[in-house]
Coordinates of C-alpha atoms in Angstrom, one line a residue:
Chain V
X1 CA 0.0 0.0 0.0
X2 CA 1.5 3.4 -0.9
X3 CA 2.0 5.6 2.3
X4 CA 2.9 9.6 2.8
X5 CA 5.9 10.9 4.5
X6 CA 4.6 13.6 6.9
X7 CA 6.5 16.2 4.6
X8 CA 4.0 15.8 1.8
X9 CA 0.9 16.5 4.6
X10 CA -1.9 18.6 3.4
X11 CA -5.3 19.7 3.2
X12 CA -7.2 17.3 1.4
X13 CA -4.7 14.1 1.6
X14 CA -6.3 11.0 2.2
X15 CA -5.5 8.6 5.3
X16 CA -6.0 5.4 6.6
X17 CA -5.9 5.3 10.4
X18 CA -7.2 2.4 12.3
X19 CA -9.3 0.7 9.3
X20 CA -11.0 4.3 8.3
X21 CA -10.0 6.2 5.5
X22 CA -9.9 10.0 6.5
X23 CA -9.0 13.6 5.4
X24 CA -6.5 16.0 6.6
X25 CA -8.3 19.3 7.2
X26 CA -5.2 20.9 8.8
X27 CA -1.6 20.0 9.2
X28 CA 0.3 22.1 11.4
X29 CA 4.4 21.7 11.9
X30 CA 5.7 21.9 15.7
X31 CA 9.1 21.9 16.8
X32 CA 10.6 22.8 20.4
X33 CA 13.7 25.0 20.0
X34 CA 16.0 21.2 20.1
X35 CA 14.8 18.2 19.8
X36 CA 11.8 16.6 18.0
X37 CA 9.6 17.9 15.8
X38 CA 6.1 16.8 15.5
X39 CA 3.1 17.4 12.9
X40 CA -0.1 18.0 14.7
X41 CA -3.0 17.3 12.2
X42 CA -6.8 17.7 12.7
X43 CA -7.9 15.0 10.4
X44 CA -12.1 14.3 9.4
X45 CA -12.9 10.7 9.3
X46 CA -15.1 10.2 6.1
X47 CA -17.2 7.2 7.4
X48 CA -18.4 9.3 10.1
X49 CA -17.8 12.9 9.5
X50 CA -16.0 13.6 13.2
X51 CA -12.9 15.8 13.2
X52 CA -9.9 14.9 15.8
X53 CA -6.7 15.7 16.4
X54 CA -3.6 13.4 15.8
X55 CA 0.0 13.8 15.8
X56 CA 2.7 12.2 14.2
X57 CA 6.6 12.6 14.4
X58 CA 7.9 14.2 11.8
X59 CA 9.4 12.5 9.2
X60 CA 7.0 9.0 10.0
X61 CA 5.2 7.6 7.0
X62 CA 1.5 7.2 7.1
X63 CA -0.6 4.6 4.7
X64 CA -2.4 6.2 2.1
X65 CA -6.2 5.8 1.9
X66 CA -7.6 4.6 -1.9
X67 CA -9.8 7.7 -1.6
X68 CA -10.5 9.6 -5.0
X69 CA -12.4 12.5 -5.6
X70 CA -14.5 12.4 -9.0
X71 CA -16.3 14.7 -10.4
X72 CA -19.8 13.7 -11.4
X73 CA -23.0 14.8 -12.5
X74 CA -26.1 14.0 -10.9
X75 CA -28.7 11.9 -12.7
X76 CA -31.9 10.7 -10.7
X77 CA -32.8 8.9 -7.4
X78 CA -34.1 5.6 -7.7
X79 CA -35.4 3.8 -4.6
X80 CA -32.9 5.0 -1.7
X81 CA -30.0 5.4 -4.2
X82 CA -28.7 8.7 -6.1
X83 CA -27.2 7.8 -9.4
X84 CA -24.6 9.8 -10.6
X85 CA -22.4 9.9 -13.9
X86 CA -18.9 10.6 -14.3
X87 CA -17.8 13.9 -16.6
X88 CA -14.7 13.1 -17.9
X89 CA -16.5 10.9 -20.9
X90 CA -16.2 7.7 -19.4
X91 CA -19.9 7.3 -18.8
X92 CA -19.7 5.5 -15.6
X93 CA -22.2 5.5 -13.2
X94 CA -22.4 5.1 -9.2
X95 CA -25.3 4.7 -7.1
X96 CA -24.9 6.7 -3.9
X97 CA -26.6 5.9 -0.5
X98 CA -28.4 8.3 0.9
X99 CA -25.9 8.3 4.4
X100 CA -23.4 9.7 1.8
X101 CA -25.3 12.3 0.6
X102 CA -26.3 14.0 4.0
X103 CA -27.2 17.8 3.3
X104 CA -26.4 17.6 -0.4
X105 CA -29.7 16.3 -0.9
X106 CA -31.1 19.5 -0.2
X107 CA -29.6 21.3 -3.2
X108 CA -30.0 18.5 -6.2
X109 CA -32.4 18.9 -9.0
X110 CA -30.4 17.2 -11.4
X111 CA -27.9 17.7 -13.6
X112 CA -25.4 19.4 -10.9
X113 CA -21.9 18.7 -11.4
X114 CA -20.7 17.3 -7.6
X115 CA -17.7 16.0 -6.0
X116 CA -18.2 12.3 -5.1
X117 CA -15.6 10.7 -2.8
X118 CA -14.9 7.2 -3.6
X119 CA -13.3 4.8 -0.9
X120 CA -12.6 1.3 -3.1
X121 CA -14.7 2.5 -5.7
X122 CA -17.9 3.0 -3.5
X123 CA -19.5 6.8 -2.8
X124 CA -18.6 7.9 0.7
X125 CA -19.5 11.2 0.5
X126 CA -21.2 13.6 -2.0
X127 CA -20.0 17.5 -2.0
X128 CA -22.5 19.7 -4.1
X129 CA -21.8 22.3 -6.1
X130 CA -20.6 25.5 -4.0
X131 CA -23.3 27.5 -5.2
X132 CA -26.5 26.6 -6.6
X133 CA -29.6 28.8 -8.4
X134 CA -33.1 27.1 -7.0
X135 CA -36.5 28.6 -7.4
X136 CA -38.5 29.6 -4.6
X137 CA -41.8 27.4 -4.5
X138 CA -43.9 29.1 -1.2
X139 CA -43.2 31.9 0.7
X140 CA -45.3 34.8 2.2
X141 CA -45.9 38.0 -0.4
X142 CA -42.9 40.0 -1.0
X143 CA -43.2 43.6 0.8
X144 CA -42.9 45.6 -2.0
X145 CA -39.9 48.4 -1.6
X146 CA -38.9 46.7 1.7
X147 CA -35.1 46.7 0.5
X148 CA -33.4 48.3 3.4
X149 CA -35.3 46.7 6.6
X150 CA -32.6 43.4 6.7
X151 CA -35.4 41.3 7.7
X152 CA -35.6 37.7 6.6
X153 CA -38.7 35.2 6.1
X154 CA -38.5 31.6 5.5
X155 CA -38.6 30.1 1.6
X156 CA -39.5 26.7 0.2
X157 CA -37.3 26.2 -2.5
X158 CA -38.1 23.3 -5.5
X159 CA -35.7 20.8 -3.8
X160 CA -37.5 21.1 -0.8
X161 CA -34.7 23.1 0.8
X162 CA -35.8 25.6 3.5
X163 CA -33.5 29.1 3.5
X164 CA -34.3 32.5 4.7
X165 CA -34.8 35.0 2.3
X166 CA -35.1 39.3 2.5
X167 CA -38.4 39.9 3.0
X168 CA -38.7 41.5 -0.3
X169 CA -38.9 38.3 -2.2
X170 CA -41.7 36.5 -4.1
X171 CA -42.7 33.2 -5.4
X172 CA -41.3 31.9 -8.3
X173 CA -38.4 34.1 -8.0
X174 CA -34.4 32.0 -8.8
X175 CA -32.0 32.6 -5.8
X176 CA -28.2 32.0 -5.2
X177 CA -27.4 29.8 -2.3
X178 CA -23.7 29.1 -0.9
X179 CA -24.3 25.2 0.0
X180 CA -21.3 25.3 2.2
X181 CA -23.1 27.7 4.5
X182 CA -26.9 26.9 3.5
X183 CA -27.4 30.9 3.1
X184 CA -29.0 33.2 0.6
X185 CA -26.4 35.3 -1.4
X186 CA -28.3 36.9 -4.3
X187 CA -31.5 37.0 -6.6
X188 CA -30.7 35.7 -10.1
X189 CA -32.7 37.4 -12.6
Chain Y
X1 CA -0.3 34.4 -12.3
X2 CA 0.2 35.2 -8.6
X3 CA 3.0 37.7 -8.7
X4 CA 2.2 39.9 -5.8
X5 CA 4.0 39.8 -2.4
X6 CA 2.4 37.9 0.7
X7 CA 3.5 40.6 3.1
X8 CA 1.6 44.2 3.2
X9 CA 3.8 47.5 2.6
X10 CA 3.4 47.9 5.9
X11 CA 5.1 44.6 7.0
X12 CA 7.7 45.8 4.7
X13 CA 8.7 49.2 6.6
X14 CA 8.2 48.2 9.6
X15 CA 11.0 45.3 9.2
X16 CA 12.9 48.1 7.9
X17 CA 12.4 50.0 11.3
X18 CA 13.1 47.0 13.4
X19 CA 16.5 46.2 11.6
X20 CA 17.5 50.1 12.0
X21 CA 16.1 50.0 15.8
X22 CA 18.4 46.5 16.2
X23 CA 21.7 48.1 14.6
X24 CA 21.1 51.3 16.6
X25 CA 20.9 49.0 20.2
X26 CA 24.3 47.1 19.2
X27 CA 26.0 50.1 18.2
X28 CA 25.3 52.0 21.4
X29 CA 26.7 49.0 23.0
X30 CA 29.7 48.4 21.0
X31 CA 28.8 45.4 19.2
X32 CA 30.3 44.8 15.7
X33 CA 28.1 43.7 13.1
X34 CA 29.9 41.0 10.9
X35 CA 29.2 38.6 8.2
X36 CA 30.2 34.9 7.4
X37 CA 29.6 32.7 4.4
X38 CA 25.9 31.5 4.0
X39 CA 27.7 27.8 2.0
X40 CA 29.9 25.8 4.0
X41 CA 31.7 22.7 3.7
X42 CA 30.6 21.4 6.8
X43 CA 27.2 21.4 8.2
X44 CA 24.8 21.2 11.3
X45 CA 25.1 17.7 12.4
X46 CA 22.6 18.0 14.8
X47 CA 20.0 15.3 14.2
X48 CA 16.9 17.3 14.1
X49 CA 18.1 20.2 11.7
X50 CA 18.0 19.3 8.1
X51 CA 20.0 21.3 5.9
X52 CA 20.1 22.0 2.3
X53 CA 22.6 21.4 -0.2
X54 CA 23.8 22.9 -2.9
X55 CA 25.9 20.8 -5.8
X56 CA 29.4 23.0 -6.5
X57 CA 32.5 22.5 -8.7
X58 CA 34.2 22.5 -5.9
X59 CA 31.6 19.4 -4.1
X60 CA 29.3 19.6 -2.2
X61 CA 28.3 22.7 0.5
X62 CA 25.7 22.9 2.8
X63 CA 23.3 26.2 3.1
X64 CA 24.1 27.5 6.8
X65 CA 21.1 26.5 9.3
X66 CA 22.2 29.6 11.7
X67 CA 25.8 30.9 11.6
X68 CA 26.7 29.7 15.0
X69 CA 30.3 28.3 13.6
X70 CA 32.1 30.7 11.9
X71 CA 30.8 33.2 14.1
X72 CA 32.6 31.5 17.5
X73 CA 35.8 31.1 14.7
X74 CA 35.4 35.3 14.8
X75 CA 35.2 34.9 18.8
X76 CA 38.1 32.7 19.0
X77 CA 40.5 35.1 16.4
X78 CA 39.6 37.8 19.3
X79 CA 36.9 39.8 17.6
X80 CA 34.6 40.6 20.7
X81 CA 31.2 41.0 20.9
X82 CA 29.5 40.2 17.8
X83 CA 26.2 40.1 16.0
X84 CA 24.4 39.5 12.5
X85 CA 21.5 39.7 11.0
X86 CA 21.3 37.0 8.0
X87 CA 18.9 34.3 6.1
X88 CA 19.5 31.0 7.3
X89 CA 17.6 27.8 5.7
X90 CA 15.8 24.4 7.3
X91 CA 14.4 21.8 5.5
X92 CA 10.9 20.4 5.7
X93 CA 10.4 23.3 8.5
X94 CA 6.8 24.6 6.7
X95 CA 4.1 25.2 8.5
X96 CA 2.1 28.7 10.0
X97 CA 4.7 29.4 12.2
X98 CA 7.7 28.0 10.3
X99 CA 9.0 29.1 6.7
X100 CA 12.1 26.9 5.1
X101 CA 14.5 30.5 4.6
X102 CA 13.8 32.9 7.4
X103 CA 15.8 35.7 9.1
X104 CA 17.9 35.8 12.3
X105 CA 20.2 37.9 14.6
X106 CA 22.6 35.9 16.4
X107 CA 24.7 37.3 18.7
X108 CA 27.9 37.0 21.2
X109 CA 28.4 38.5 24.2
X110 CA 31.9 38.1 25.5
X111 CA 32.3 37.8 29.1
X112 CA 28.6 37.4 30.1
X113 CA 27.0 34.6 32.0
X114 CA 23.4 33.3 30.0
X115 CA 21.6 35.2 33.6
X116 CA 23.1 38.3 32.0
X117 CA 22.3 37.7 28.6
X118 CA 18.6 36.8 29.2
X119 CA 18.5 40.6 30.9
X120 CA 19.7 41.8 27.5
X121 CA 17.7 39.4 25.6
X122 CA 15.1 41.0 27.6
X123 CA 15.5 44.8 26.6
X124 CA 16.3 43.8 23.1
X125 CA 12.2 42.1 22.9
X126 CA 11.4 45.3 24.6
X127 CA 12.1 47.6 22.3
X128 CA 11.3 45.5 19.1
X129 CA 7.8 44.2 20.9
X130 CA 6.7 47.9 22.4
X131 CA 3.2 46.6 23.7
X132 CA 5.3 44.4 25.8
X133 CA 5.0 46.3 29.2
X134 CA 5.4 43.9 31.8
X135 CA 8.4 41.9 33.4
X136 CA 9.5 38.9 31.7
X137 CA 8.8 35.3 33.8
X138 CA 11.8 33.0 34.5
X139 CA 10.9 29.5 34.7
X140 CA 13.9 26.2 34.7
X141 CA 12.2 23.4 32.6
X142 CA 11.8 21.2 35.7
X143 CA 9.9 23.9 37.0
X144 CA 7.2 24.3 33.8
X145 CA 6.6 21.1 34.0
X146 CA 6.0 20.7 37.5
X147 CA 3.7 24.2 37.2
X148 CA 1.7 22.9 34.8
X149 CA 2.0 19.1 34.1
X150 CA 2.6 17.9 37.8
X151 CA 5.6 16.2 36.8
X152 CA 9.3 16.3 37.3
X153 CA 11.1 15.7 33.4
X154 CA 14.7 14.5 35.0
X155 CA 12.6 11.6 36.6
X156 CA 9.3 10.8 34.5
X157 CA 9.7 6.8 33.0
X158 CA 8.6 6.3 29.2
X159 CA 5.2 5.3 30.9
X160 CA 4.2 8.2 33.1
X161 CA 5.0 10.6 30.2
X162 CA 2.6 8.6 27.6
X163 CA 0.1 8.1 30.4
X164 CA 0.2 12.0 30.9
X165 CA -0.1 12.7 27.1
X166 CA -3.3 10.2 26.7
X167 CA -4.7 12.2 30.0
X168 CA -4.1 15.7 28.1
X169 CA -6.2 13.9 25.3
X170 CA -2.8 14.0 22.7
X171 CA -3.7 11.6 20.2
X172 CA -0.2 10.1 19.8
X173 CA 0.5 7.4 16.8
X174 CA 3.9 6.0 16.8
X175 CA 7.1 5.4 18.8
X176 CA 8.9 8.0 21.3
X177 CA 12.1 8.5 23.3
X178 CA 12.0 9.1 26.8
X179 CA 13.1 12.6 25.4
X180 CA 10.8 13.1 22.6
X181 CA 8.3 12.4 24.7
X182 CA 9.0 15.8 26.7
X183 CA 9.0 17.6 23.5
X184 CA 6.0 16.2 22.7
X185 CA 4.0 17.2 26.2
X186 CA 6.0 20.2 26.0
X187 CA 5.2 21.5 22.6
X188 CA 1.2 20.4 23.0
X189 CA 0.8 21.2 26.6
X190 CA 3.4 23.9 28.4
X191 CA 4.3 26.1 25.6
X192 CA 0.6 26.8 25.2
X193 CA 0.5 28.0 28.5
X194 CA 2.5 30.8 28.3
X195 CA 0.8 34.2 28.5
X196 CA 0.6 36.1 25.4
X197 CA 1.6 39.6 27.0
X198 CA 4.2 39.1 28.9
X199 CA 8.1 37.0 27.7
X200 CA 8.4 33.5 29.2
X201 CA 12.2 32.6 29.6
X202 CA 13.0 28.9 30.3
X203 CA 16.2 27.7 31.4
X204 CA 18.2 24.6 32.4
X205 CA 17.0 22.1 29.4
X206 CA 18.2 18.4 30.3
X207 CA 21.5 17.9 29.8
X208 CA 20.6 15.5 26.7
X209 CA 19.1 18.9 25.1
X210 CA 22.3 20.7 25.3
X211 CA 23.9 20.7 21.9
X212 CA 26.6 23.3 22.2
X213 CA 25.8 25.1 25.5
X214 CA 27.8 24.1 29.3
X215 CA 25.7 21.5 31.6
X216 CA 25.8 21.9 35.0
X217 CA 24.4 20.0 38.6
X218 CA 21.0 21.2 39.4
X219 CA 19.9 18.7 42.4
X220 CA 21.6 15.8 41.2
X221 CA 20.6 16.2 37.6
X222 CA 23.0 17.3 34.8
X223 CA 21.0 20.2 33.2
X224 CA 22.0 22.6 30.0
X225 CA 23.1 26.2 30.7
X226 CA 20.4 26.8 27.7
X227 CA 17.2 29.0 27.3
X228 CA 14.6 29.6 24.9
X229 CA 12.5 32.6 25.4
X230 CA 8.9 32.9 24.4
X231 CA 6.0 35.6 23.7
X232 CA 2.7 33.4 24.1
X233 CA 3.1 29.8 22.2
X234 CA 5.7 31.6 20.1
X235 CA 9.6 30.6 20.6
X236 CA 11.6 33.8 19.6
X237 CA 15.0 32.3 20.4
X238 CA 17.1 30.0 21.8
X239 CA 20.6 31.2 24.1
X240 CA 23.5 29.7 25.5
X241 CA 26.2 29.4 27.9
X242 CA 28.6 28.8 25.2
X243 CA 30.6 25.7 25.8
X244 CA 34.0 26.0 25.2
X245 CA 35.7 23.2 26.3
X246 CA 37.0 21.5 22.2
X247 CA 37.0 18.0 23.5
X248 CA 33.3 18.3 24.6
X249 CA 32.4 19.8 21.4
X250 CA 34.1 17.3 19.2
X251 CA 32.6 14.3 21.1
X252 CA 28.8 16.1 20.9
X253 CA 28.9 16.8 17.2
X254 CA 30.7 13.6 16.3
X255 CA 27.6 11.7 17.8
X256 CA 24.9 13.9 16.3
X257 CA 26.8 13.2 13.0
X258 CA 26.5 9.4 13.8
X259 CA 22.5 10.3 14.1
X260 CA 22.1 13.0 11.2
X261 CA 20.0 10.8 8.0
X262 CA 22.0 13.2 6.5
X263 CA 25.7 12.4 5.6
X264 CA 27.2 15.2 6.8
X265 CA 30.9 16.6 7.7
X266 CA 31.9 17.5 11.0
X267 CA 33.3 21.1 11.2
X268 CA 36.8 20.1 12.2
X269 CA 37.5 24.5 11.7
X270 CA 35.2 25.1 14.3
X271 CA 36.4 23.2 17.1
X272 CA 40.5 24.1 15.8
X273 CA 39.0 27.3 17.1
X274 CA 37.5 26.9 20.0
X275 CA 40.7 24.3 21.2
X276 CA 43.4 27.3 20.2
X277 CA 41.2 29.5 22.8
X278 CA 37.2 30.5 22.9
X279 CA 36.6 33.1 25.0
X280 CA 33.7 32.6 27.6
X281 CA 30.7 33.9 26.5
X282 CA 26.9 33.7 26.2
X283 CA 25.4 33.5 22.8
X284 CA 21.7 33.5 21.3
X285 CA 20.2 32.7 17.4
X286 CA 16.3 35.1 17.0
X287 CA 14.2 34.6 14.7
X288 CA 13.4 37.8 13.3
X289 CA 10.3 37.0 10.9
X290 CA 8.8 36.1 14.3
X291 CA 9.8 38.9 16.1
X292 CA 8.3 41.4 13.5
X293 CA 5.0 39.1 13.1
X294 CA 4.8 39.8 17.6
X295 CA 5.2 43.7 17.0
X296 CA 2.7 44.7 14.5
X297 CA 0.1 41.6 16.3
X298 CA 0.2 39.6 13.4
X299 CA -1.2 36.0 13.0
X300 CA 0.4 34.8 9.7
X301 CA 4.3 34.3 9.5
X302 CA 4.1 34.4 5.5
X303 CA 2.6 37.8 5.9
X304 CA 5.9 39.1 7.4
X305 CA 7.7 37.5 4.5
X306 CA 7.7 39.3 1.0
X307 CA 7.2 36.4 -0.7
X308 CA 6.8 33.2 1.2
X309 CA 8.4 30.0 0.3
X310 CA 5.5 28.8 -1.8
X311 CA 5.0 32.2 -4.2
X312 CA 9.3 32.4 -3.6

């Protein structure tokens, strides 16, 4: 199995620690003035999504997970599993299970272009495109000239997604949503 | 392309102020700036520096990881007190608070015991750190650890340390040395203990943690006549009783060399320098980058740096 010298750490290398393939979110470098030096990492376990803290000395090798990140478009859901279809012309397809979609669900209508995570060739996780345009599907009547109040009021949106909106806001109206954060950042026209 | 410079203009000229404030304190005390050769023959032997090195028609040369040797050669030809201000290189040292070239003053003080040059040390910080406005703490190692860990470092087994690091919640994987095990509780634990407003000096390392400073008896344990001074988490630099006994030297850089992964010579120069007659001194490597990131209350090294090693 290959492995990674704690030189080559960073963001987004894949581990396997104790059986579970996971992701370094940050590596830090410490070193007293003499003596050893250690790399303190805060790694995200992708079977379970918990972040913890691990150090290694520097310089130790650790095994390398057979994690890939693919991009892929999504297709349809059929029964509890979202298919999805690799863009680089390939045409293969995944089903994913809907613990390794989570939240992601919440922004899909199809055709999305997303970021699976494959462990051995099977979807761990699903990350959505950052931003997304959905349509708003209910909502209470927009105020009309309410621009500079700052309130918000809660919108369904057509993926069933709930996300609070200015007040000025109607119906049928397209909004920009960061999916990272879950927030409204703009109408689209 | 991403052309532009990590650190702000402001970074910039206030580096520029520090260096002029620096030259204007050594001058007022008679201190002679010099320079010495960046690529050397021999190299740091000691086995947790890395060096770089640098392919010449005349063989190999290593890039200088502080410029502790030829700078002792100036001490032992009788130059006097000395500093310089200088980039020195480390390999694999990345990371928010480490960059692979950074800058540092070392200097020598002739004649001074390492009490007397932590004083100095002291007003030096002062005056480059000005929201520092309260009197340095002096700790010995023994003491931090006892302070804050409940346990004495001379006398801790293998298994009381690593039963103290799971209790701390240090997620450890892999083997240690009774040694690294220290650094370990002390890098995770103590250093992040010290207060952020105030300089944290710690003295009397274990004798194992001496590399080229004088050991002496601290109630029955051989300790290192070493410091390190702090501002919060942050190690600004690292002084010594300079040892200048040749035999001493020779034996402690022959058996780093033995431990080095890296092949690399002994500097035989060096210690026919300090055997034909080093005077006694105290001596200390800063890093400057860090010193200038503490004065303007910065959080990112590579913003002190005009273009960090990745940009570079």
């Amino acid at each position: 199995m290959p492995s990674y010298s704690t030189s080559e750490f960073r963001s987004g290398l894949k581990l396997m620690i104790d059986g579970d393939p996971y992701t370094i979110v940050e590596n830090e470098f410490v070193k007293p003035g003499k003596g050893q030096a250690f790399n303190r990492v805060r790694v995200k376990n992708l079977k379970t999504g918990r972040t913890v803290e691990k150090t290694w000395k520097s310089g130790d090798s650790v095994e390398a997970a057979d994690v890939v990140d693919r991009e892929m478009e999504y297709l349809y859901k059929e029964g509890d599993d979202y298919y999805f279809m690799a863009t680089d012309g390939s045409f293969e397809q995944v089903g994913a299970p809907a613990s390794a979609m989570e939240d992601a669900v919440k922004w899909l209508r199809g055709n999305e272009v997303c970021v699976v995570t494959l462990w051995n060739e099977v979807p761990l996780t699903v990350t959505p495109p950052n931003f997304v345009e959905l349509k708003i599907v209910e909502t209470d009547p927009g105020l009309k000239g309410d621009t500079a109040s700052g309130g918000t009021k809660p919108a369904i949106l057509e993926t069933g997604a709930v996300v609070k909106v200015p007040l000025y806001m109607n119906q049928d109206e397209v909004l920009r949503i960061d999916t990272r954060t879950g927030e409204y950042i703009s109408r689209v026209k | 392309m991403n052309w532009q410079p990590t650190a702000s203009i402001q970074a910039l000229k206030a580096r520029a102020c520090l260096y002029q404030q620096l030259r204007a304190f050594f001058h007022a005390r008679g201190v002679l700036e010099v320079e010495t050769p960046a690529l050397s023959q021999a190299g740091n032997t000691d086995p947790n520096i890395a060096s770089f090195s640098v392919n010449t028609p005349q063989g190999l040369r290593y890039l200088h990881t502080s410029p502790e040797y030829p700078m002792k050669r100036l001490l032992a030809a009788g130059s006097g007190d000395i500093y310089q201000i200088c980039k020195v290189w480390r390999q694999d040292e990345a990371g928010r608070k480490h960059n692979p070239e950074f800058s540092m003053l070392e200097y020598y003080r002739v004649g001074f015991s390492y009490q007397q040059l932590m004083q100095e040390v002291a007003e030096l910080l002062q005056l480059a750190i000005p929201h520092l406005n309260t009197e340095p703490r002096i700790l010995t190692y023994r003491q931090a650890f006892l302070q804050i860990l409940g346990l004495d470092p001379h006398q801790a087994s293998i298994e009381q340390l690593a039963a103290c690091a799971q209790q701390q919640q240090i997620d450890f994987q892999g083997e240690l040395s009774q040694q690294a095990w220290l650094d370990l509780l002390f890098t995770h634990c103590i250093e992040a203990s010290f207060p952020t407003d105030r300089l944290t000096f710690i003295c009397h390392y274990p004798a194992t943690q001496a590399a080229l400073a004088r050991v002496r008896l601290e109630n029955g344990h051989w300790v290192a006549e070493r410091f390190e001074v702090y501002l919060g988490p942050l190690e600004l630099g690292n002084g010594y009783q300079e040892q200048t006994d040749a035999d001493l030297l020779e034996r402690v850089l022959v058996k780093d060399a033995e431990q080095q992964a890296q092949d690399i010579p002994v500097d035989t120069r060096f210690i026919a320098a300090v055997a034909a007659g080093m005077p006694f001194s105290a001596g200390i490597a800063l890093g400057l980058d860090r010193i200038l990131l503490c004065r303007l209350q910065a959080k990112q090294l590579t913003s002190m740096l005009s273009f960090a090693w990745e940009i570079a």
